[in-house]
Short mmCIF file of C-alpha atoms in Angstrom, two decimals:
data_model
loop_
_atom_site.label_atom_id
_atom_site.label_comp_id
_atom_site.label_asym_id
_atom_site.label_seq_id
_atom_site.Cartn_x
_atom_site.Cartn_y
_atom_site.Cartn_z
CA MET W 372 -26.21 4.04 -61.94
CA LYS W 373 -29.61 3.10 -63.32
CA ILE W 374 -32.43 5.65 -63.51
CA LYS W 375 -34.55 3.65 -61.09
CA GLU W 376 -31.68 3.77 -58.54
CA ILE W 377 -31.22 7.53 -58.93
CA LYS W 378 -34.94 8.05 -58.29
CA VAL W 379 -34.77 6.45 -54.85
CA SER W 380 -31.28 7.60 -53.81
CA ASP W 381 -30.12 10.65 -51.89
CA ILE W 382 -28.14 12.57 -54.51
CA ALA W 383 -25.68 15.47 -54.36
CA VAL W 384 -24.37 17.51 -57.29
CA PHE W 385 -20.71 18.52 -56.94
CA GLY W 386 -19.65 21.42 -59.16
CA PHE W 387 -21.84 24.19 -60.55
CA GLY W 388 -20.46 24.71 -64.02
CA ARG W 389 -22.22 24.06 -67.30
CA GLU W 390 -22.56 20.37 -66.51
CA GLY W 391 -23.63 20.99 -62.91
CA LYS W 392 -26.56 23.11 -64.09
CA SER W 393 -27.45 20.44 -66.61
CA THR W 394 -27.38 17.75 -63.92
CA LEU W 395 -29.70 19.72 -61.63
CA LEU W 396 -32.28 20.07 -64.39
CA PHE W 397 -31.92 16.39 -65.29
CA LEU W 398 -32.68 15.41 -61.68
CA PHE W 399 -35.73 17.67 -61.59
CA LYS W 400 -37.03 16.15 -64.83
CA LEU W 401 -36.49 12.75 -63.25
CA GLY W 402 -38.82 13.77 -60.44
CA LYS W 403 -36.33 14.45 -57.63
CA LYS W 404 -37.90 16.86 -55.15
CA ARG W 405 -34.77 17.56 -53.09
CA VAL W 406 -31.19 17.93 -54.31
CA SER W 407 -28.05 19.20 -52.57
CA LEU W 408 -25.54 21.29 -54.52
CA PHE W 409 -21.86 21.83 -53.63
CA ASP W 410 -19.13 23.95 -55.14
CA GLU W 411 -15.72 24.85 -53.72
CA LYS W 412 -15.85 28.44 -55.02
CA GLU W 413 -17.83 31.06 -53.06
CA GLU W 414 -18.27 33.27 -56.12
CA VAL W 415 -20.49 30.59 -57.67
CA LEU W 416 -23.32 32.06 -55.57
CA PHE W 417 -23.81 34.88 -58.09
CA ASP W 418 -23.95 32.46 -61.03
CA PHE W 419 -26.42 30.35 -59.05
CA ILE W 420 -28.68 33.36 -58.45
CA LYS W 421 -28.63 34.14 -62.19
CA PHE W 422 -29.52 30.50 -62.86
CA LEU W 423 -32.56 30.84 -60.56
CA VAL W 424 -33.63 34.10 -62.19
CA ASP W 425 -33.50 32.44 -65.61
CA LEU W 426 -35.59 29.53 -64.33
CA GLU W 427 -38.14 31.91 -62.78
CA ASN W 428 -40.77 30.74 -60.27
CA THR W 429 -38.53 30.95 -57.19
CA LEU W 430 -40.79 30.62 -54.14
CA ASP W 431 -38.32 31.10 -51.30
CA PHE W 432 -34.60 31.85 -51.04
CA GLU W 433 -32.41 31.72 -47.93
CA VAL W 434 -28.64 32.26 -47.75
CA LYS W 435 -26.14 32.93 -44.98
CA LYS W 436 -22.38 33.18 -44.63
CA GLY W 437 -21.42 30.24 -42.46
CA GLU W 438 -18.20 28.79 -41.10
CA PHE W 439 -17.29 27.16 -44.40
CA GLY W 440 -18.76 29.66 -46.89
CA TYR W 441 -22.21 30.39 -48.25
CA GLU W 442 -24.98 27.96 -47.50
CA GLY W 443 -28.71 28.12 -47.94
CA LYS W 444 -31.87 26.70 -49.38
CA VAL W 445 -34.11 27.61 -52.28
CA LYS W 446 -37.62 26.44 -53.09
CA LEU W 447 -38.99 26.83 -56.59
CA LEU W 448 -41.52 25.55 -59.07
CA TYR W 449 -40.08 23.49 -61.90
CA LYS W 450 -42.65 22.45 -64.49
CA GLN W 451 -45.41 23.05 -61.90
CA LYS W 452 -43.70 20.85 -59.28
CA LYS W 453 -42.14 22.08 -56.05
CA VAL W 454 -38.42 21.33 -55.71
CA THR W 455 -35.84 22.24 -53.08
CA ILE W 456 -32.11 22.85 -53.52
CA LYS W 457 -29.79 22.99 -50.52
CA PHE W 458 -26.52 24.64 -51.50
CA TYR W 459 -23.03 24.96 -50.06
CA PHE W 460 -20.46 27.22 -51.77
CA GLY W 461 -16.92 27.72 -50.49
CA ASP W 462 -14.80 25.65 -48.11
CA ILE W 463 -17.04 22.61 -47.93
CA ASP W 464 -17.48 20.54 -44.79
CA TYR W 465 -16.81 17.24 -46.54
CA ARG W 466 -18.34 15.29 -43.66
CA LEU W 467 -21.68 16.21 -45.23
CA PHE W 468 -20.86 13.96 -48.20
CA THR W 469 -21.17 10.84 -46.06
CA ASP W 470 -24.96 11.36 -46.00
CA PHE W 471 -25.40 10.77 -49.76
CA ASP W 472 -25.83 7.58 -51.74
CA ALA W 473 -24.18 9.10 -54.81
CA ILE W 474 -22.40 12.33 -55.76
CA ILE W 475 -22.68 13.44 -59.39
CA LYS W 476 -19.48 15.40 -60.03
CA THR W 477 -18.52 17.59 -62.96
CA PRO W 478 -15.47 16.64 -65.09
CA GLY W 479 -13.33 19.40 -63.61
CA ILE W 480 -13.28 17.76 -60.17
CA SER W 481 -10.44 15.27 -59.84
CA PRO W 482 -11.24 12.06 -57.94
CA TYR W 483 -7.51 11.67 -57.22
CA ASN W 484 -7.48 14.53 -54.70
CA ASP W 485 -6.73 13.13 -51.24
CA LYS W 486 -9.42 15.26 -49.60
CA TYR W 487 -12.03 13.15 -51.40
CA ALA W 488 -10.54 9.82 -50.28
CA ASN W 489 -13.32 8.92 -47.83
CA PHE W 490 -16.14 9.25 -50.34
CA ARG W 491 -14.66 9.06 -53.85
CA GLU W 492 -16.33 5.67 -54.35
CA LYS W 493 -19.63 7.59 -54.35
CA PHE W 494 -18.59 9.72 -57.35
CA ILE W 495 -20.51 9.23 -60.59
CA SER W 496 -20.83 11.49 -63.64
CA GLN W 497 -23.12 12.27 -66.54
CA THR W 498 -20.95 9.95 -68.63
CA THR W 499 -21.53 7.00 -66.29
CA ILE W 500 -25.27 7.74 -66.07
CA PHE W 501 -25.43 7.79 -69.87
CA LYS W 502 -23.46 4.55 -70.14
CA ASP W 503 -25.68 2.75 -67.64
CA ASN W 504 -28.96 3.81 -69.25
CA TYR W 505 -28.51 4.35 -73.00
CA LYS W 506 -29.16 1.21 -75.06
CA GLY W 507 -28.12 2.32 -78.56
CA LYS W 508 -24.82 2.00 -80.42
CA VAL W 509 -22.08 4.36 -79.27
CA ILE W 510 -18.87 5.22 -81.10
CA GLY W 511 -16.39 6.54 -78.53
CA ILE W 512 -13.28 8.50 -79.44
CA THR W 513 -10.37 9.54 -77.25
CA GLY W 514 -6.76 10.68 -77.62
CA THR W 515 -4.52 13.47 -76.45
CA LYS W 516 -5.04 15.22 -79.75
CA GLY W 517 -7.18 14.79 -82.84
CA LYS W 518 -10.27 13.42 -81.10
CA SER W 519 -12.48 16.42 -81.91
CA THR W 520 -11.60 16.28 -85.60
CA ILE W 521 -12.12 12.51 -85.78
CA SER W 522 -15.42 12.73 -83.87
CA THR W 523 -16.78 15.46 -86.13
CA LEU W 524 -15.67 13.69 -89.30
CA ILE W 525 -17.34 10.43 -88.22
CA TYR W 526 -20.52 12.36 -87.39
CA GLU W 527 -20.53 14.13 -90.77
CA CYS W 528 -19.83 10.89 -92.65
CA LEU W 529 -22.58 8.93 -90.91
CA LYS W 530 -25.05 11.74 -91.62
CA GLU W 531 -23.93 11.70 -95.25
CA ALA W 532 -24.56 7.94 -95.30
CA GLY W 533 -28.14 8.50 -94.13
CA PHE W 534 -27.88 7.47 -90.49
CA ASP W 535 -29.68 9.27 -87.66
CA THR W 536 -26.60 10.35 -85.70
CA LYS W 537 -25.87 12.49 -82.63
CA LEU W 538 -22.54 14.10 -81.70
CA VAL W 539 -21.97 14.51 -77.95
CA GLY W 540 -19.32 14.72 -75.27
CA ASN W 541 -16.23 16.82 -74.84
CA ILE W 542 -16.93 18.68 -78.07
CA GLY W 543 -20.26 20.22 -77.06
CA LYS W 544 -23.06 20.40 -74.52
CA PRO W 545 -23.40 17.96 -71.59
CA VAL W 546 -24.58 14.57 -72.81
CA LEU W 547 -27.78 14.56 -70.73
CA ASP W 548 -28.78 17.82 -72.44
CA GLN W 549 -28.21 16.23 -75.82
CA ILE W 550 -29.90 12.87 -75.38
CA ASN W 551 -33.13 12.35 -73.46
CA ILE W 552 -32.46 9.05 -71.72
CA LEU W 553 -35.61 9.52 -69.64
CA GLU W 554 -37.72 9.09 -72.77
CA LYS W 555 -35.36 6.37 -74.04
CA THR W 556 -34.41 8.38 -77.13
CA LYS W 557 -32.39 6.20 -79.49
CA TYR W 558 -30.27 7.09 -82.53
CA ASP W 559 -28.67 4.86 -85.14
CA TYR W 560 -25.32 5.99 -83.72
CA VAL W 561 -24.12 8.31 -80.98
CA VAL W 562 -20.63 9.70 -81.63
CA TYR W 563 -19.11 10.45 -78.22
CA GLU W 564 -15.86 12.39 -77.80
CA MET W 565 -14.40 11.24 -74.49
CA SER W 566 -11.72 13.02 -72.47
CA SER W 567 -9.50 11.34 -69.89
CA TYR W 568 -11.62 13.08 -67.23
CA MET W 569 -14.69 11.23 -68.51
CA LEU W 570 -12.89 7.90 -68.69
CA GLU W 571 -10.98 7.90 -65.42
CA ASP W 572 -13.71 6.21 -63.38
CA HIS W 573 -15.38 3.76 -65.77
CA SER W 574 -15.15 1.62 -68.90
CA PRO W 575 -17.79 2.55 -71.50
CA LYS W 576 -19.59 -0.21 -73.37
CA ASN W 577 -19.08 1.18 -76.86
CA TYR W 578 -19.97 -0.43 -80.16
CA ILE W 579 -16.75 1.04 -81.59
CA SER W 580 -13.94 2.56 -79.51
CA ILE W 581 -11.13 4.63 -81.01
CA LEU W 582 -7.82 5.42 -79.30
CA ASN W 583 -5.98 7.96 -81.43
CA ASN W 584 -2.85 8.72 -79.42
CA ILE W 585 -1.49 9.27 -75.93
CA TYR W 586 1.12 11.88 -75.08
CA GLU W 587 2.25 13.11 -71.69
CA CYS W 588 -0.54 15.45 -70.65
CA HIS W 589 -2.82 16.38 -67.72
CA ILE W 590 -0.22 15.15 -65.22
CA ASP W 591 -1.45 17.76 -62.72
CA ARG W 592 -4.86 16.06 -62.84
CA HIS W 593 -3.97 12.37 -62.98
CA GLY W 594 -0.80 12.43 -60.88
CA SER W 595 1.33 10.45 -63.32
CA PHE W 596 1.60 9.58 -67.00
CA GLU W 597 0.74 5.96 -66.15
CA ALA W 598 -2.53 7.03 -64.50
CA TYR W 599 -3.36 9.19 -67.53
CA LYS W 600 -2.70 6.28 -69.91
CA LYS W 601 -4.80 3.98 -67.75
CA ALA W 602 -7.74 6.40 -67.94
CA LYS W 603 -7.47 6.65 -71.73
CA ALA W 604 -7.16 2.86 -72.13
CA ASN W 605 -10.48 2.36 -70.31
CA ILE W 606 -12.20 3.15 -73.60
CA LEU W 607 -10.93 -0.14 -75.07
CA SER W 608 -11.84 -2.61 -72.36
CA SER W 609 -15.49 -3.29 -73.26
CA ALA W 610 -15.84 -2.39 -76.94
CA LYS W 611 -17.16 -4.68 -79.66
CA TYR W 612 -14.70 -3.12 -82.12
CA SER W 613 -11.50 -1.30 -81.14
CA LEU W 614 -9.57 0.97 -83.51
CA ILE W 615 -6.10 1.80 -82.19
CA ASN W 616 -3.51 4.08 -83.75
CA TYR W 617 -0.71 1.81 -85.00
CA ASP W 618 1.93 3.87 -83.18
CA PHE W 619 0.12 3.23 -79.88
CA ARG W 620 -0.80 -0.43 -80.38
CA ASP W 621 0.96 -1.31 -77.11
CA MET W 622 -2.06 0.31 -75.38
CA GLU W 623 -4.25 -2.63 -76.42
CA PRO W 624 -5.52 -4.08 -73.14
CA VAL W 625 -4.40 -7.54 -72.09
CA LYS W 626 -7.92 -8.29 -70.91
CA ARG W 627 -10.95 -7.39 -72.99
CA GLN W 628 -14.18 -8.97 -74.16
CA ASP W 629 -13.52 -12.33 -75.84
CA LYS W 630 -15.42 -11.20 -78.93
CA SER W 631 -13.72 -7.82 -79.23
CA ILE W 632 -12.25 -7.19 -82.68
CA VAL W 633 -9.16 -4.97 -82.92
CA PHE W 634 -7.94 -2.97 -85.93
CA HIS W 635 -5.03 -0.55 -86.31
CA PHE W 636 -4.92 2.69 -88.27
CA GLY W 637 -2.54 5.55 -89.06
CA ARG W 638 0.78 5.40 -90.87
CA ALA W 639 0.54 1.58 -90.89
CA GLY W 640 -1.94 -1.14 -90.00
CA ASP W 641 -5.34 -2.19 -91.34
CA TYR W 642 -6.38 1.34 -92.35
CA ARG W 643 -3.54 3.62 -93.34
CA TYR W 644 -2.34 6.59 -95.35
CA GLU W 645 0.73 6.28 -97.54
CA ASP W 646 2.00 7.83 -100.77
CA GLY W 647 -1.05 10.06 -101.13
CA GLU W 648 -3.60 7.26 -100.77
CA PHE W 649 -5.97 5.95 -98.11
CA LEU W 650 -5.82 2.17 -97.94
CA LYS W 651 -7.58 -0.78 -96.35
CA GLY W 652 -5.03 -3.55 -96.35
CA LYS W 653 -3.69 -3.58 -99.91
CA ASN W 654 -6.84 -2.05 -101.36
CA ARG W 655 -6.88 1.62 -102.32
CA ILE W 656 -10.03 3.34 -101.09
CA LEU W 657 -9.37 6.97 -101.93
CA LYS W 658 -6.67 9.23 -103.33
CA ASP W 659 -5.55 12.30 -101.44
CA LYS W 660 -7.12 14.78 -103.87
CA ASN W 661 -9.41 17.76 -103.25
CA ILE W 662 -9.11 17.31 -99.47
CA LEU W 663 -9.35 20.56 -97.52
CA LEU W 664 -7.84 19.34 -94.24
CA LYS W 665 -4.21 20.41 -93.86
CA GLY W 666 -1.43 18.42 -92.25
CA GLU W 667 -0.04 14.90 -92.18
CA HIS W 668 -1.65 14.32 -88.77
CA ASN W 669 -5.09 14.96 -90.26
CA LYS W 670 -4.44 12.34 -92.94
CA ARG W 671 -3.84 9.86 -90.12
CA ASN W 672 -7.02 11.06 -88.42
CA ILE W 673 -8.92 10.27 -91.62
CA THR W 674 -7.71 6.64 -91.50
CA ALA W 675 -9.60 6.20 -88.21
CA VAL W 676 -12.75 7.48 -89.91
CA LEU W 677 -12.12 5.08 -92.78
CA GLY W 678 -12.04 2.22 -90.28
CA VAL W 679 -15.38 3.21 -88.75
CA LEU W 680 -17.05 3.51 -92.15
CA ASP W 681 -15.68 0.14 -93.24
CA ILE W 682 -17.06 -1.54 -90.11
CA ILE W 683 -20.50 0.05 -90.52
CA LEU W 684 -21.02 0.24 -94.30
CA LYS W 685 -19.14 -2.96 -95.26
CA ASP W 686 -18.95 -1.79 -98.89
CA LYS W 687 -15.86 -0.24 -100.51
CA LYS W 688 -17.82 1.84 -103.03
CA LYS W 689 -20.14 3.27 -100.37
CA VAL W 690 -17.20 4.06 -98.10
CA LYS W 691 -15.39 5.86 -100.92
CA LYS W 692 -18.46 7.84 -101.93
CA VAL W 693 -19.27 9.01 -98.40
CA LEU W 694 -15.70 9.80 -97.37
CA SER W 695 -14.91 11.61 -100.62
CA SER W 696 -18.03 13.76 -100.37
CA VAL W 697 -17.33 14.86 -96.78
CA LEU W 698 -13.60 15.48 -97.25
CA GLN W 699 -14.24 17.81 -100.18
CA THR W 700 -16.24 20.17 -97.95
CA PHE W 701 -14.83 19.67 -94.42
CA SER W 702 -12.03 22.16 -93.78
CA GLY W 703 -11.63 21.53 -90.07
CA LEU W 704 -12.98 22.85 -86.78
CA PRO W 705 -12.70 26.40 -85.39
CA HIS W 706 -9.34 27.11 -83.72
CA ARG W 707 -7.77 24.01 -85.27
CA ILE W 708 -5.25 25.19 -87.87
CA GLN W 709 -7.91 27.70 -88.96
CA ASN W 710 -6.84 30.17 -91.63
CA ILE W 711 -8.14 33.55 -90.46
CA GLY W 712 -6.99 35.35 -93.57
CA THR W 713 -4.13 37.41 -94.97
CA TYR W 714 -3.65 40.93 -93.61
CA LYS W 715 -0.84 43.27 -94.65
CA GLY W 716 0.72 40.36 -96.52
CA ILE W 717 0.80 38.10 -93.43
CA THR W 718 -1.33 34.95 -93.18
CA PHE W 719 -2.66 34.36 -89.66
CA ILE W 720 -3.42 30.80 -88.51
CA ASP W 721 -5.46 30.06 -85.37
CA ASP W 722 -4.49 26.74 -83.77
CA ALA W 723 -5.64 27.68 -80.26
CA ILE W 724 -6.73 24.08 -79.59
CA ALA W 725 -3.05 23.03 -79.44
CA VAL W 726 -2.60 22.48 -75.70
CA ALA W 727 0.42 20.16 -75.79
CA PRO W 728 3.90 20.47 -77.34
CA GLU W 729 3.21 17.53 -79.66
CA SER W 730 0.20 19.32 -81.15
CA THR W 731 2.21 22.46 -81.83
CA ILE W 732 5.03 20.44 -83.40
CA GLU W 733 2.47 18.88 -85.78
CA ALA W 734 1.21 22.35 -86.72
CA MET W 735 4.79 23.49 -87.29
CA LYS W 736 5.41 20.50 -89.57
CA THR W 737 2.31 21.46 -91.56
CA PHE W 738 3.57 24.97 -92.39
CA SER W 739 7.31 24.38 -91.95
CA SER W 740 9.53 27.21 -93.25
CA GLU W 741 6.49 29.38 -94.02
CA ILE W 742 6.19 30.28 -90.31
CA GLY W 743 7.51 33.75 -89.56
CA THR W 744 6.04 34.20 -86.07
CA LEU W 745 4.96 31.64 -83.47
CA PHE W 746 2.77 32.34 -80.41
CA LEU W 747 3.61 30.03 -77.48
CA GLY W 748 2.79 29.46 -73.83
CA GLY W 749 0.04 28.94 -71.28
CA GLN W 750 -0.73 27.07 -68.10
CA ASP W 751 2.02 24.84 -66.74
CA ARG W 752 0.37 21.50 -65.96
CA GLY W 753 3.55 19.52 -65.45
CA ASP W 754 4.14 18.23 -68.97
CA SER W 755 7.54 16.66 -69.50
CA GLU W 756 10.45 19.07 -70.08
CA LYS W 757 11.60 16.64 -72.78
CA HIS W 758 8.63 17.59 -74.95
CA PHE W 759 9.39 21.30 -74.64
CA GLU W 760 13.03 20.57 -75.52
CA GLU W 761 11.79 18.90 -78.71
CA LEU W 762 9.68 22.00 -79.39
CA GLU W 763 12.73 24.24 -78.97
CA LYS W 764 14.72 22.07 -81.39
CA LYS W 765 11.93 22.33 -83.96
CA ILE W 766 11.83 26.12 -83.61
CA ILE W 767 15.57 26.30 -84.29
CA GLU W 768 15.36 23.75 -87.11
CA LEU W 769 12.68 25.81 -88.90
CA ASP W 770 14.55 29.04 -88.11
CA ILE W 771 11.40 30.79 -86.85
CA GLN W 772 12.37 34.44 -86.65
CA ASN W 773 9.82 35.79 -84.15
CA LEU W 774 8.36 34.37 -80.94
CA VAL W 775 5.46 35.68 -78.85
CA LEU W 776 5.73 34.12 -75.39
CA PHE W 777 2.85 33.95 -72.88
CA PRO W 778 3.18 32.83 -69.24
CA ASP W 779 3.63 30.30 -67.74
CA THR W 780 5.26 27.84 -70.13
CA GLY W 781 6.11 30.43 -72.77
CA TYR W 782 8.48 32.05 -70.32
CA LYS W 783 10.26 28.69 -70.01
CA ILE W 784 10.96 28.44 -73.75
CA PHE W 785 14.70 29.08 -74.15
CA GLU W 786 14.57 30.13 -70.47
CA LYS W 787 18.36 30.34 -70.22
CA TYR W 788 18.26 33.18 -72.76
CA THR W 789 14.97 34.88 -71.81
CA LYS W 790 14.78 34.61 -68.00
CA ASN W 791 15.91 38.15 -67.18
CA LEU W 792 14.31 39.92 -70.14
CA GLU W 793 11.74 42.62 -69.39
CA GLU W 794 8.10 41.89 -70.21
CA GLU W 795 6.15 43.74 -72.91
CA LYS W 796 9.28 44.76 -74.81
CA SER W 797 10.92 43.39 -77.94
CA HIS W 798 14.27 41.63 -77.49
CA THR W 799 16.68 39.62 -79.63
CA ILE W 800 18.13 36.27 -78.56
CA GLU W 801 20.97 34.32 -80.17
CA ILE W 802 21.52 30.57 -79.72
CA GLY W 803 24.48 29.52 -81.84
CA ASP W 804 23.55 30.33 -85.43
CA TYR W 805 19.88 30.81 -84.50
CA LYS W 806 18.66 34.36 -83.98
CA ALA W 807 15.12 35.50 -83.15
CA LYS W 808 13.13 38.47 -81.94
CA ILE W 809 10.92 37.72 -78.93
CA ILE W 810 8.40 39.38 -76.67
CA LYS W 811 7.25 38.14 -73.28
CA THR W 812 3.69 39.42 -72.90
CA ARG W 813 0.47 38.90 -70.98
CA THR W 814 -1.81 40.42 -73.60
CA MET W 815 -2.97 39.19 -77.00
CA LYS W 816 -3.09 42.78 -78.25
CA LYS W 817 0.62 43.26 -77.64
CA GLY W 818 1.45 39.87 -79.14
CA VAL W 819 -0.47 40.51 -82.36
CA SER W 820 1.05 44.00 -82.64
CA PHE W 821 4.51 42.41 -82.37
CA ALA W 822 3.57 39.91 -85.10
CA TYR W 823 2.42 42.66 -87.46
CA LYS W 824 5.61 44.62 -86.86
CA HIS W 825 8.13 41.82 -87.33
CA THR W 826 6.59 39.12 -89.58
CA LYS W 827 7.77 39.37 -93.18
CA GLU W 828 5.20 39.60 -95.96
CA GLY W 829 4.36 36.19 -97.39
CA LYS W 830 5.02 34.48 -94.06
CA ILE W 831 2.63 32.92 -91.51
CA ALA W 832 1.89 34.05 -87.94
CA LEU W 833 0.83 30.90 -86.10
CA LEU W 834 -1.03 30.82 -82.77
CA SER W 835 -0.26 27.32 -81.46
CA CYS W 836 0.65 27.65 -77.82
CA ALA W 837 1.61 24.07 -76.79
CA SER W 838 -0.15 24.56 -73.44
CA PRO W 839 -3.62 25.02 -71.92
CA SER W 840 -5.02 28.55 -71.99
CA PHE W 841 -5.94 28.95 -68.33
CA SER W 842 -2.96 31.10 -67.29
CA LEU W 843 -4.54 34.10 -69.06
CA TRP W 844 -7.85 33.00 -70.59
CA LYS W 845 -10.98 31.06 -69.67
CA ASN W 846 -10.45 28.44 -72.37
CA TYR W 847 -8.89 27.95 -75.80
CA GLU W 848 -12.00 29.37 -77.52
CA GLU W 849 -11.63 32.68 -75.69
CA LYS W 850 -7.93 32.79 -76.59
CA GLY W 851 -8.60 31.97 -80.24
CA ASN W 852 -11.47 34.44 -80.55
CA LEU W 853 -9.35 37.21 -79.01
CA PHE W 854 -6.52 36.37 -81.42
CA GLN W 855 -8.87 36.61 -84.40
CA GLN W 856 -10.38 39.85 -83.10
CA GLU W 857 -6.98 41.51 -82.64
CA VAL W 858 -5.72 40.28 -86.02
CA GLN W 859 -8.75 41.74 -87.80
CA GLU W 860 -8.84 45.03 -85.88
CA GLN W 861 -5.10 45.72 -86.16
CA GLY W 862 -5.19 44.61 -89.79
CA LYS W 863 -7.42 47.60 -90.57
CA GLU W 864 -5.03 50.14 -89.05
#
């Protein structure tokens, strides 16, 4: 939706999270005098009041408890201009949505929900507004895993090469907070990490699009694996250059722009990693020396970055210089195979970002037989049982001696042997020749205490839960931070 259309349209904001607040302020900056705000949670009212207090200059505030929840109206001064927000929090009367030309929803709201069927065609997002109005070159990255690392590496490399570059999307603040499209701000390159939620309703017009991988994930959101794959594949349909992981080359769309150029990367293809070297075709670009990133999967991630640099720099020596410089200092992102330190002879690794079994299996491959204790479990979002069976096989193969299991999915690991075991107590399970101590717990404190008690000196305690964090924590950052806090505090005892 173009800016000029938003200016003259009747707009609603659906969802009052971080992005919902950002969208409200964007609309006020645009000159909208009246905006309607909806959220399906009544408790949002208190966050909304805090938002108004922080803005200051509230002129009038009305609220009442109606049939469907809280509703009201607030008038305030924003940059010396009077604006009005009508708000509805709770069980929304969705008939109200028929009055709007467009509804700007936050990523957490699924368009697939049947209750939105009569107006889902009105849904737009910050991502679609950005796409329709930003004129510069965008490098878009998606994948079930690895997209944050690839996005950050590309950003760091382009900065190192001297380009004016901005990193936005799933990895940070809302895009309309980051880039002022109202003043037509333009960078050499915008690096945009794109989730399936961002891609489900549009095809971005990227200069370069990267599809890293697709594993069965977010089925509770998309309804099926096919719908999830379709959302991810949207990133490829309108790109000038497409970089696709060789192992997922079947995702290349049948229909795309006639001039689109496609490359493959990973363990094979145009840009690849083999025998300790990063290659373009038959040409060696860089040896795997002095690189801080751990894990075979990260080497494959680097090949995607190599592809981007080759497209942009078009010079082997420049590519080598830039990539080598960044890889010698970049050790990874917080909560992504992050070494917290060694306490009481045990090395603790924070891989809280691992929200799928495949991610945890990759982390397990990285440390292999060094793992003494593994933390597992989180929200059950309908991922395939097959993937958890593969995880169980890997645990047995590596003979991991201690398991900390969180609900919901953690309680399903070896469920046949753990189903009737009491929570918050240490138990021993035996599966053939495999024997392990386990604890089913709802607290990080108890889990870390168990790890300190049972992990042998010289071994690793790995937090890599194979599931989203929402069963016990707000997000993976909260889980990872709490893990680090408990490790450090109990390490002093």
